[in-house]
Amino acid sequence: MLKAMAVKKDIFELYRGSEYEVDLLPKTKIDVRYLMINGGKVVEAILALQILKYW
């Protein structure tokens, strides 16, 4: 289950150093490629290519 709020369809608010599964695509994990830290949270992340191809 994704413990994050969708900001855009390919950008999520995530917690640093964590992996998440997407409800829409079971057993598919989000890969955090780069981070912009704000208040201890990861506020921007690129999804793994395996997820992006579905958008």
PDB file of C-alpha atoms in Angstrom:
ATOM      1  CA  MET A   1       0.000   0.000   0.000  1.00  0.00           C
ATOM      2  CA  LEU A   2       1.276   3.441  -0.914  1.00  0.00           C
ATOM      3  CA  LYS A   3       1.882   5.508   2.208  1.00  0.00           C
ATOM      4  CA  ALA A   4       2.003   8.766   0.305  1.00  0.00           C
ATOM      5  CA  MET A   5      -0.193  11.440  -1.200  1.00  0.00           C
ATOM      6  CA  ALA A   6      -0.142  11.817  -4.974  1.00  0.00           C
ATOM      7  CA  VAL A   7       0.921  15.275  -6.037  1.00  0.00           C
ATOM      8  CA  LYS A   8       1.043  14.567  -9.762  1.00  0.00           C
ATOM      9  CA  LYS A   9       0.543  11.321 -11.600  1.00  0.00           C
ATOM     10  CA  ASP A  10       4.289  10.598 -11.644  1.00  0.00           C
ATOM     11  CA  ILE A  11       5.419  12.464  -8.502  1.00  0.00           C
ATOM     12  CA  PHE A  12       4.585  11.426  -4.954  1.00  0.00           C
ATOM     13  CA  GLU A  13       5.364  12.672  -1.477  1.00  0.00           C
ATOM     14  CA  LEU A  14       7.481   9.909   0.045  1.00  0.00           C
ATOM     15  CA  TYR A  15       9.578   9.230   3.099  1.00  0.00           C
ATOM     16  CA  ARG A  16      13.335   9.123   2.573  1.00  0.00           C
ATOM     17  CA  GLY A  17      15.012   5.719   2.294  1.00  0.00           C
ATOM     18  CA  SER A  18      11.796   3.752   1.868  1.00  0.00           C
ATOM     19  CA  GLU A  19      10.248   1.541  -0.766  1.00  0.00           C
ATOM     20  CA  TYR A  20       6.534   1.582  -1.489  1.00  0.00           C
ATOM     21  CA  GLU A  21       4.125  -0.634  -3.343  1.00  0.00           C
ATOM     22  CA  VAL A  22       1.485   0.904  -5.566  1.00  0.00           C
ATOM     23  CA  ASP A  23      -2.087  -0.305  -5.036  1.00  0.00           C
ATOM     24  CA  LEU A  24      -2.801   0.111  -8.742  1.00  0.00           C
ATOM     25  CA  LEU A  25       0.106  -2.144  -9.689  1.00  0.00           C
ATOM     26  CA  PRO A  26       0.505  -4.876  -7.064  1.00  0.00           C
ATOM     27  CA  LYS A  27       4.035  -6.061  -6.236  1.00  0.00           C
ATOM     28  CA  THR A  28       5.558  -3.118  -8.116  1.00  0.00           C
ATOM     29  CA  LYS A  29       7.831  -0.923  -6.061  1.00  0.00           C
ATOM     30  CA  ILE A  30       8.640   2.757  -6.376  1.00  0.00           C
ATOM     31  CA  ASP A  31      12.327   3.493  -6.831  1.00  0.00           C
ATOM     32  CA  VAL A  32      13.369   6.839  -5.386  1.00  0.00           C
ATOM     33  CA  ARG A  33      15.950   8.197  -7.834  1.00  0.00           C
ATOM     34  CA  TYR A  34      16.536  11.704  -6.510  1.00  0.00           C
ATOM     35  CA  LEU A  35      15.406  13.631  -3.496  1.00  0.00           C
ATOM     36  CA  MET A  36      14.457  17.160  -2.540  1.00  0.00           C
ATOM     37  CA  ILE A  37      14.399  17.274   1.242  1.00  0.00           C
ATOM     38  CA  ASN A  38      11.923  19.566   2.989  1.00  0.00           C
ATOM     39  CA  GLY A  39      11.235  19.203   6.707  1.00  0.00           C
ATOM     40  CA  GLY A  40      12.693  15.679   6.788  1.00  0.00           C
ATOM     41  CA  LYS A  41      10.378  14.371   4.067  1.00  0.00           C
ATOM     42  CA  VAL A  42      11.091  13.404   0.527  1.00  0.00           C
ATOM     43  CA  VAL A  43       8.787  15.641  -1.446  1.00  0.00           C
ATOM     44  CA  GLU A  44       9.783  14.658  -4.951  1.00  0.00           C
ATOM     45  CA  ALA A  45      10.768  11.338  -6.493  1.00  0.00           C
ATOM     46  CA  ILE A  46      10.997   9.735  -9.891  1.00  0.00           C
ATOM     47  CA  LEU A  47       9.167   6.457 -10.250  1.00  0.00           C
ATOM     48  CA  ALA A  48      10.978   3.420 -11.542  1.00  0.00           C
ATOM     49  CA  LEU A  49      10.807   2.948 -15.300  1.00  0.00           C
ATOM     50  CA  GLN A  50       8.656  -0.142 -14.834  1.00  0.00           C
ATOM     51  CA  ILE A  51       5.994   2.087 -13.285  1.00  0.00           C
ATOM     52  CA  LEU A  52       6.394   5.030 -15.666  1.00  0.00           C
ATOM     53  CA  LYS A  53       5.631   2.917 -18.716  1.00  0.00           C
ATOM     54  CA  TYR A  54       2.089   2.392 -17.439  1.00  0.00           C
ATOM     55  CA  TRP A  55       1.320   6.112 -17.437  1.00  0.00           C
TER      56      TRP A  55
END
